[in-house]
Coordinates of C-alpha atoms (C1' of nucleotides) in Angstrom, one line a residue:
Chain A
X1 CA -12.5 -13.1 2.1
X2 CA -15.1 -11.9 3.4
X3 CA -18.0 -12.7 2.6
X4 CA -22.0 -11.0 3.4
X5 CA -25.2 -12.8 2.6
X6 CA -27.5 -9.9 2.6
X7 CA -32.0 -10.6 2.3
X8 CA -35.3 -9.7 4.3
X9 CA -35.3 -12.4 7.0
X10 CA -31.8 -14.3 8.9
X11 CA -32.1 -17.7 7.1
X12 CA -29.0 -19.3 6.3
X13 CA -29.6 -21.6 3.1
X14 CA -27.8 -24.7 3.2
X15 CA -26.2 -24.8 0.0
X16 CA -25.0 -21.4 0.8
X17 CA -23.8 -23.1 4.4
X18 CA -21.9 -25.2 2.5
X19 CA -20.0 -23.1 0.5
X20 CA -19.2 -20.1 2.5
X21 CA -19.8 -21.2 6.1
X22 CA -17.9 -18.3 7.6
X23 CA -20.4 -15.8 5.6
X24 CA -21.2 -13.2 7.4
X25 CA -25.8 -12.4 7.3
X26 CA -26.9 -9.3 6.8
X27 CA -31.0 -8.2 7.2
X28 CA -31.4 -6.1 3.8
X29 CA -32.7 -2.5 6.1
X30 CA -29.3 -3.4 7.9
X31 CA -27.1 -3.3 5.2
X32 CA -28.4 0.1 3.4
X33 CA -26.2 2.2 5.3
X34 CA -22.9 2.5 7.2
X35 CA -19.8 2.3 5.5
X36 CA -20.1 -1.9 5.0
X37 CA -16.5 -3.8 6.2
X38 CA -14.1 -5.0 4.7
X39 CA -16.4 -6.9 2.6
X40 CA -15.0 -8.1 -1.0
X41 CA -18.5 -10.5 -1.8
X42 CA -21.4 -9.0 -1.1
X43 CA -24.1 -11.5 -2.5
X44 CA -27.9 -10.0 -2.3
X45 CA -31.6 -12.6 -2.6
X46 CA -33.9 -11.0 -4.6
X47 CA -37.2 -12.5 -3.7
X48 CA -39.2 -13.5 -6.6
X49 CA -41.2 -10.6 -7.8
X50 CA -38.2 -8.0 -6.5
X51 CA -36.8 -5.4 -8.8
X52 CA -32.8 -5.2 -9.2
X53 CA -33.4 -1.3 -9.4
X54 CA -35.3 -1.1 -6.4
X55 CA -31.9 -2.2 -4.0
X56 CA -29.4 -2.7 -5.5
X57 CA -27.9 0.5 -6.7
X58 CA -28.0 1.2 -2.8
X59 CA -24.9 -2.0 -2.1
X60 CA -23.5 -0.6 -4.5
X61 CA -21.8 2.7 -3.2
X62 CA -20.6 0.2 -0.8
X63 CA -17.1 -0.7 -1.1
X64 CA -16.4 -4.8 -2.4
X65 CA -18.8 -6.7 -5.0
X66 CA -22.3 -7.6 -5.6
X67 CA -23.6 -11.0 -6.8
X68 CA -27.3 -11.2 -6.9
X69 CA -28.9 -14.4 -5.6
X70 CA -32.2 -14.6 -6.9
X71 CA -35.5 -16.3 -6.5
X72 CA -36.3 -16.9 -10.3
X73 CA -33.4 -15.9 -12.6
X74 CA -34.3 -14.9 -15.9
X75 CA -31.7 -14.3 -18.7
X76 CA -33.3 -10.8 -18.7
X77 CA -33.1 -10.5 -14.5
X78 CA -29.8 -11.7 -15.9
X79 CA -28.6 -9.2 -17.8
X80 CA -30.3 -6.7 -16.2
X81 CA -28.0 -7.3 -12.9
X82 CA -24.6 -6.5 -14.6
X83 CA -26.2 -3.9 -16.6
X84 CA -26.4 -2.0 -13.1
X85 CA -23.0 -3.2 -11.9
X86 CA -23.5 -6.7 -10.2
X87 CA -20.8 -9.0 -10.9
X88 CA -22.8 -11.9 -11.0
X89 CA -26.3 -13.6 -10.5
X90 CA -27.0 -17.7 -10.4
X91 CA -29.5 -19.2 -8.1
X92 CA -30.6 -19.2 -5.4
X93 CA -31.3 -21.8 -4.3
X94 CA -27.3 -23.1 -6.5
X95 CA -25.4 -26.0 -4.9
X96 CA -22.5 -25.0 -3.4
X97 CA -19.3 -25.6 -6.2
X98 CA -21.3 -23.7 -7.9
X99 CA -21.8 -20.6 -5.8
X100 CA -18.0 -20.9 -4.8
X101 CA -17.0 -20.8 -8.6
X102 CA -18.9 -17.9 -8.6
X103 CA -17.2 -16.5 -5.4
X104 CA -13.6 -17.6 -7.7
X105 CA -14.1 -15.8 -10.6
X106 CA -15.8 -13.0 -9.1
X107 CA -13.0 -12.7 -6.6
X108 CA -10.6 -12.4 -9.4
X109 CA -12.0 -8.8 -10.8
X110 CA -14.6 -10.9 -12.8
X111 CA -18.2 -11.6 -14.3
X112 CA -20.1 -14.5 -13.7
X113 CA -22.8 -15.8 -16.3
X114 CA -24.6 -18.8 -16.4
X115 CA -24.0 -20.4 -19.4
X116 CA -27.3 -20.7 -20.7
X117 CA -27.4 -16.9 -21.0
X118 CA -23.5 -17.1 -22.9
X119 CA -24.7 -19.2 -24.8
X120 CA -27.7 -16.8 -26.1
X121 CA -25.1 -14.1 -25.8
X122 CA -22.7 -15.8 -27.5
X123 CA -25.2 -16.5 -30.3
X124 CA -26.5 -13.9 -30.7
X125 CA -24.2 -11.1 -31.0
X126 CA -21.7 -12.8 -32.8
X127 CA -22.1 -12.1 -36.3
X128 CA -22.5 -8.4 -34.8
X129 CA -19.8 -8.4 -32.8
X130 CA -17.5 -10.4 -35.6
X131 CA -17.9 -7.5 -37.9
X132 CA -18.8 -4.2 -36.0
X133 CA -16.8 -4.0 -33.2
X134 CA -14.1 -0.5 -32.3
X135 CA -11.4 -2.7 -32.9
X136 CA -12.5 -4.5 -36.3
X137 CA -14.6 -1.2 -36.7
X138 CA -12.9 -1.1 -40.2
X139 CA -14.3 -4.5 -41.7
X140 CA -17.8 -2.9 -40.7
X141 CA -17.3 0.7 -42.9
X142 CA -18.5 0.6 -46.4
X143 CA -16.1 -0.3 -49.3
X144 CA -16.3 3.0 -50.6
X145 CA -14.0 4.5 -47.8
X146 CA -11.2 5.1 -48.3
X147 CA -8.1 2.9 -46.5
X148 CA -7.3 5.7 -45.3
X149 CA -10.4 7.5 -43.8
X150 CA -11.2 4.0 -43.0
X151 CA -8.7 4.1 -40.5
X152 CA -9.6 8.1 -39.5
X153 CA -13.4 7.2 -39.2
X154 CA -12.0 3.9 -36.8
X155 CA -10.2 6.5 -34.5
X156 CA -13.5 8.5 -34.7
X157 CA -15.7 5.7 -33.2
X158 CA -13.7 5.0 -30.8
X159 CA -13.5 8.7 -29.5
X160 CA -10.4 10.7 -31.0
X161 CA -10.3 14.2 -31.6
X162 CA -8.9 15.7 -34.3
X163 CA -5.8 16.8 -32.7
X164 CA -4.9 12.9 -31.4
X165 CA -5.7 11.9 -34.7
X166 CA -4.0 14.3 -36.6
X167 CA -0.8 13.6 -34.7
X168 CA -1.6 9.8 -33.9
X169 CA -0.9 9.9 -38.2
X170 CA 1.0 12.6 -37.9
X171 CA -0.7 15.2 -40.7
X172 CA -1.8 18.2 -40.4
X173 CA -5.9 18.3 -38.1
X174 CA -6.6 20.6 -41.6
X175 CA -6.6 17.1 -43.3
X176 CA -8.7 14.9 -40.5
X177 CA -11.2 17.1 -41.4
X178 CA -11.0 16.9 -45.0
X179 CA -11.2 13.4 -44.8
X180 CA -14.0 14.0 -42.1
X181 CA -15.7 15.9 -44.7
X182 CA -16.0 13.4 -47.2
X183 CA -17.0 10.2 -44.7
X184 CA -19.6 11.9 -43.2
X185 CA -21.1 13.0 -47.0
X186 CA -19.8 8.8 -48.4
X187 CA -21.9 7.3 -44.9
X188 CA -24.7 9.8 -44.7
X189 CA -23.5 10.7 -41.1
X190 CA -23.5 14.7 -40.1
X191 CA -21.2 14.4 -37.5
X192 CA -18.6 12.2 -35.4
X193 CA -20.9 11.6 -32.5
X194 CA -23.7 9.7 -35.5
X195 CA -20.7 8.4 -37.1
X196 CA -19.6 6.8 -34.4
X197 CA -23.4 4.8 -33.2
X198 CA -22.8 4.1 -37.5
X199 CA -19.5 2.2 -37.3
X200 CA -20.3 0.5 -33.8
X201 CA -23.5 -0.8 -35.3
X202 CA -26.4 1.2 -32.9
X203 CA -27.5 3.2 -35.4
X204 CA -29.5 2.4 -38.0
Chain B
X1 CA -7.4 -33.5 -13.8
X2 CA -5.9 -34.6 -16.7
X3 CA -4.3 -31.7 -18.8
X4 CA -3.4 -31.9 -22.3
X5 CA -1.0 -28.5 -24.0
X6 CA -1.5 -28.8 -28.1
X7 CA 0.9 -26.8 -29.9
X8 CA 3.0 -26.9 -32.9
X9 CA 6.7 -27.5 -30.9
X10 CA 7.5 -28.9 -27.5
X11 CA 8.4 -25.3 -25.0
X12 CA 6.7 -25.3 -22.4
X13 CA 5.9 -21.9 -21.3
X14 CA 6.7 -20.1 -18.2
X15 CA 2.8 -19.0 -17.1
X16 CA 1.6 -22.9 -18.5
X17 CA 4.1 -24.9 -16.0
X18 CA 3.6 -22.4 -13.1
X19 CA -0.4 -23.1 -13.2
X20 CA -0.3 -26.6 -14.2
X21 CA 2.9 -29.1 -13.3
X22 CA 1.9 -31.8 -14.9
X23 CA 0.1 -31.1 -17.8
X24 CA 1.2 -33.0 -20.6
X25 CA 3.0 -31.5 -23.7
X26 CA 1.6 -32.5 -26.8
X27 CA 2.4 -31.6 -30.3
X28 CA 0.1 -31.1 -33.0
X29 CA 0.5 -32.8 -35.4
X30 CA -0.1 -35.9 -32.5
X31 CA -2.6 -35.1 -31.5
X32 CA -5.2 -34.8 -34.3
X33 CA -5.9 -39.3 -34.4
X34 CA -6.0 -41.5 -32.1
X35 CA -8.6 -41.4 -29.4
X36 CA -7.1 -39.3 -26.9
X37 CA -6.4 -40.7 -23.2
X38 CA -9.0 -39.5 -20.6
X39 CA -8.3 -35.3 -20.6
X40 CA -10.2 -33.1 -19.3
X41 CA -9.0 -29.7 -20.9
X42 CA -7.1 -29.6 -23.6
X43 CA -5.2 -26.5 -24.2
X44 CA -4.4 -26.2 -27.8
X45 CA -2.0 -23.0 -28.6
X46 CA -3.4 -21.2 -31.5
X47 CA -0.2 -18.7 -33.0
X48 CA -0.9 -14.5 -34.9
X49 CA -2.7 -15.4 -37.5
X50 CA -3.3 -19.0 -37.8
X51 CA -7.3 -19.2 -37.9
X52 CA -9.3 -21.0 -35.3
X53 CA -11.4 -23.1 -38.0
X54 CA -8.1 -25.2 -39.2
X55 CA -7.3 -27.0 -36.2
X56 CA -10.7 -26.7 -33.7
X57 CA -12.7 -29.6 -35.5
X58 CA -10.1 -32.2 -35.3
X59 CA -9.3 -31.9 -31.2
X60 CA -13.2 -31.0 -30.5
X61 CA -14.2 -35.0 -32.2
X62 CA -12.0 -35.9 -29.6
X63 CA -13.2 -35.8 -25.4
X64 CA -12.7 -33.1 -22.5
X65 CA -13.0 -30.1 -23.5
X66 CA -11.0 -27.5 -26.0
X67 CA -9.6 -23.9 -24.4
X68 CA -7.2 -22.2 -27.2
X69 CA -4.5 -19.8 -25.9
X70 CA -4.1 -17.3 -28.5
X71 CA -0.7 -15.5 -29.2
X72 CA -3.4 -12.3 -30.6
X73 CA -6.6 -12.6 -28.9
X74 CA -8.6 -10.7 -30.1
X75 CA -12.2 -10.0 -29.3
X76 CA -13.3 -11.8 -32.7
X77 CA -11.2 -14.0 -32.7
X78 CA -12.4 -15.0 -29.2
X79 CA -16.3 -14.9 -30.2
X80 CA -15.2 -17.1 -33.1
X81 CA -13.4 -20.0 -31.0
X82 CA -16.7 -19.7 -28.6
X83 CA -18.7 -20.2 -31.7
X84 CA -16.8 -23.3 -33.3
X85 CA -16.9 -24.9 -29.5
X86 CA -14.3 -24.0 -27.8
X87 CA -14.5 -24.0 -24.0
X88 CA -12.9 -21.0 -23.6
X89 CA -10.4 -18.9 -25.0
X90 CA -7.3 -16.9 -23.0
X91 CA -3.3 -14.9 -23.7
X92 CA -1.2 -17.8 -24.6
X93 CA 0.6 -15.4 -22.4
X94 CA -2.0 -14.8 -19.1
X95 CA -0.9 -15.4 -15.5
X96 CA -1.1 -18.7 -13.9
X97 CA -3.8 -17.4 -11.9
X98 CA -6.0 -16.8 -14.6
X99 CA -5.1 -19.7 -16.2
X100 CA -6.1 -21.4 -12.9
X101 CA -9.6 -19.9 -13.0
X102 CA -9.9 -20.8 -16.5
X103 CA -9.1 -24.5 -15.7
X104 CA -11.9 -24.1 -12.7
X105 CA -14.6 -22.6 -15.0
X106 CA -14.4 -25.0 -18.1
X107 CA -13.8 -27.9 -16.0
X108 CA -17.5 -27.6 -14.1
X109 CA -18.9 -27.5 -17.2
X110 CA -18.9 -23.6 -17.4
X111 CA -17.2 -21.3 -20.2
X112 CA -14.9 -18.9 -20.0
X113 CA -15.5 -15.5 -21.4
X114 CA -12.9 -12.5 -21.0
X115 CA -14.1 -9.5 -19.0
X116 CA -14.0 -6.8 -22.0
X117 CA -15.8 -9.3 -24.7
X118 CA -18.3 -10.5 -21.7
X119 CA -18.7 -6.3 -21.0
X120 CA -19.9 -5.8 -24.6
X121 CA -22.1 -8.4 -25.2
X122 CA -23.8 -7.9 -22.8
X123 CA -24.3 -3.7 -23.4
X124 CA -25.0 -5.3 -26.7
X125 CA -27.5 -7.7 -26.1
X126 CA -29.4 -5.5 -23.5
X127 CA -29.7 -3.2 -25.4
X128 CA -31.1 -5.4 -28.0
X129 CA -34.0 -7.3 -25.5
X130 CA -35.3 -4.3 -23.9
X131 CA -35.8 -2.9 -28.1
X132 CA -32.9 0.4 -27.3
X133 CA -35.5 2.3 -25.6
X134 CA -34.0 4.9 -22.7
X135 CA -34.5 3.0 -20.0
X136 CA -31.6 0.6 -20.3
X137 CA -29.0 3.5 -20.1
X138 CA -30.0 5.0 -17.9
X139 CA -29.9 2.0 -15.8
X140 CA -26.2 2.3 -16.6
X141 CA -25.7 5.1 -16.1
X142 CA -23.9 6.2 -12.7
X143 CA -26.4 6.5 -10.0
X144 CA -24.8 9.4 -9.1
X145 CA -26.4 11.6 -11.5
X146 CA -29.7 12.8 -11.4
X147 CA -32.6 11.9 -13.1
X148 CA -32.8 15.2 -14.7
X149 CA -29.3 14.2 -15.9
X150 CA -29.6 11.2 -16.6
X151 CA -32.4 11.9 -19.2
X152 CA -29.5 14.2 -21.0
X153 CA -27.4 11.5 -21.3
X154 CA -29.4 9.5 -22.8
X155 CA -29.9 11.3 -25.5
X156 CA -26.1 12.4 -26.5
X157 CA -25.3 9.1 -25.9
X158 CA -28.0 8.2 -28.7
X159 CA -26.8 10.8 -31.1
X160 CA -28.8 14.1 -30.4
X161 CA -27.5 17.7 -30.7
X162 CA -27.8 20.1 -26.9
X163 CA -30.3 22.2 -28.9
X164 CA -32.4 18.2 -30.3
X165 CA -32.3 18.0 -26.4
X166 CA -33.4 21.6 -25.5
X167 CA -36.3 21.6 -27.8
X168 CA -37.1 17.9 -27.1
X169 CA -37.0 18.5 -23.1
X170 CA -38.2 22.2 -23.6
X171 CA -35.3 23.7 -21.4
X172 CA -33.0 27.0 -22.1
X173 CA -29.9 25.1 -24.7
X174 CA -28.2 26.3 -22.1
X175 CA -30.1 24.6 -19.5
X176 CA -28.6 21.3 -21.9
X177 CA -25.1 22.9 -21.5
X178 CA -25.3 22.9 -17.5
X179 CA -26.3 19.1 -16.8
X180 CA -23.3 18.4 -19.2
X181 CA -20.9 20.3 -17.5
X182 CA -22.0 18.4 -14.5
X183 CA -22.5 14.8 -16.7
X184 CA -18.3 14.9 -17.8
X185 CA -17.9 16.0 -14.5
X186 CA -19.1 13.2 -12.4
X187 CA -18.6 10.4 -14.5
X188 CA -15.3 11.7 -15.4
X189 CA -15.2 12.1 -19.7
X190 CA -14.5 15.3 -22.0
X191 CA -17.1 15.2 -24.1
X192 CA -20.5 14.1 -25.3
X193 CA -18.6 11.4 -27.6
X194 CA -16.8 10.0 -24.5
X195 CA -20.1 10.3 -22.9
X196 CA -21.3 8.0 -26.1
X197 CA -18.9 4.9 -25.7
X198 CA -19.1 4.8 -22.2
X199 CA -23.3 4.8 -22.1
X200 CA -22.9 2.7 -25.0
X201 CA -20.4 0.0 -22.8
X202 CA -17.8 0.1 -25.4
X203 CA -15.5 2.2 -23.4
X204 CA -14.7 1.8 -19.5
Chain C
dT1 C1' -0.1 11.2 -72.2
dT2 C1' -4.2 12.3 -69.9
dG3 C1' -7.9 12.3 -66.7
dG4 C1' -9.2 10.2 -62.1
dC5 C1' -8.9 9.3 -56.9
dT6 C1' -6.2 9.7 -53.2
dA7 C1' -4.1 12.1 -49.6
dT8 C1' -2.2 16.2 -48.3
dT9 C1' -2.7 21.3 -46.2
dG10 C1' -4.0 26.4 -46.1
dG11 C1' -6.9 30.3 -45.6
dA12 C1' -11.1 32.1 -44.1
dC13 C1' -15.4 30.7 -42.0
dT14 C1' -20.0 29.8 -39.4
dA15 C1' -21.8 26.6 -35.8
dA16 C1' -21.7 23.8 -32.2
dA17 C1' -20.0 22.4 -28.0
dG18 C1' -17.8 23.4 -23.7
dT19 C1' -16.4 26.2 -20.1
dA20 C1' -16.4 30.5 -16.4
dC21 C1' -19.0 33.1 -13.4
dA22 C1' -23.3 34.4 -11.8
dG23 C1' -28.1 34.1 -10.9
dT24 C1' -33.7 32.9 -9.6
dT25 C1' -36.9 29.0 -9.2
dT26 C1' -38.1 24.6 -7.5
dT27 C1' -38.5 20.4 -5.1
dT28 C1' -36.4 17.9 -1.7
dC29 C1' -36.4 16.2 3.0
dG30 C1' -35.0 16.3 7.7
Chain D
dC1 C1' -39.6 26.1 8.0
dG2 C1' -35.3 26.1 6.0
dA3 C1' -31.6 24.2 4.1
dA4 C1' -29.5 21.5 0.4
dA5 C1' -29.9 19.8 -4.0
dA6 C1' -31.7 20.2 -8.0
dA7 C1' -33.7 22.7 -12.3
dC8 C1' -33.1 26.3 -15.1
dT9 C1' -31.4 30.5 -17.0
dG10 C1' -28.5 34.3 -18.8
dT11 C1' -23.9 36.7 -20.7
dA12 C1' -19.7 36.1 -22.1
dC13 C1' -15.8 33.6 -24.2
dT14 C1' -12.2 30.1 -25.3
dT15 C1' -12.1 25.7 -27.8
dT16 C1' -13.6 22.1 -31.4
dA17 C1' -15.8 20.1 -35.5
dG18 C1' -17.6 21.1 -39.7
dT19 C1' -18.0 23.7 -43.9
dC20 C1' -16.6 26.4 -48.2
dC21 C1' -12.3 27.5 -52.3
dA22 C1' -8.3 26.2 -53.8
dA23 C1' -4.8 23.9 -54.5
dT24 C1' 0.1 20.2 -54.7
dA25 C1' 1.4 16.1 -55.5
dG26 C1' 1.7 10.8 -56.3
dC27 C1' -0.5 5.8 -57.9
dC28 C1' -3.5 3.6 -61.5
dA29 C1' -5.5 2.9 -65.9
dA30 C1' -7.5 3.7 -69.9

DNA sequence: TTGGCTATTGGACTAAAGTACAGTTTTTCG
DNA sequence: CGAAAAACTGTACTTTAGTCCAATAGCCAA
């Protein structure tokens, strides 16, 4: 349960003190090199105007989870942080209870996302996902595909090779190819990768 | 800190017992009417095949937060639950630690979303927000990849063939293959489709 | 019954993709 | 400068993918 706070100056904010009195304060310069001790969560403060991509990679190379404490957290910033590998991103001046909450979630292997952003994410993506996530990929496929073809298409979209599909469906690899030819034709795709992108909603 | 568990039959599962021994068990029929007491979180079990929209509205009309305990939680189901107003959705048989985690998050006014789904939401929305530009894809790649490799990887992930990549980068197709071999090695993928899924956040 | 659709498979082939081994040039950095 | 990493390319090879032509068998509806 070792916490490490990384910042450009050695100032321990009151809310940090309250949330994690035992945390170790480290200057950002010092945090770059060396093989960090057994830190479970590394809190890195991101000051206004700074870019995540500049400081995050060096931190991720070390052990433990990384949480961004942003002076000016915006949805875009949070998304960027999470995409880049951070386990969470919250306001630098968040209440101690919130920080402890974040620590609990991240410590258990979760990702922390603020409620505002989460609501937005859900609203924005609900329809896309409910129709086009790999699990229910079949639903997103054109009705022109037969049942068997949808089945094969879904497996291709999730990364299976022809041989794997053949084995799992107990049919000849040749048959898989036949289905695929029909699928490419009906869906207007040229190969399995294009098909995957289409099924997964990443391409028009 | 009053917990109420709503189910069709009066069976207290072991993991529930462990996570919240003081919870009150209520049959679904009884939970529909009346002005519930001061319940902070209402856990409602959703059995296999049942629809959320049928049982959730009645529960939301009452006080407290509602969390769905799903026998067969899928991404689509979870989204449906959250969209419909639930504060979280997790597996009926989730470990006690997870349930307590959920309770903590929800109790503090948050929404609880599983990590898988969250990763997907983030990946998708990040792409939407950044308008599919290659920069976002590159950011999602391991920093062990060199600049050129990230460039190639991003193009592969968007569906380009080796020849197309070679033309666009004005290098030999052979060189593209060389980069790909290194990319597969570093990312732990076996072919371009797996790489695409990984980069696009559809696969661990 | 016949025609159409689907599922299945074979052989043969072309085209990509990916690997192995080997090498040169350029860039980066101490 | 000199070492190391990255970028680039070649020949040759194995493995998948995808296509073409052709055929058998089951199911359903006009």
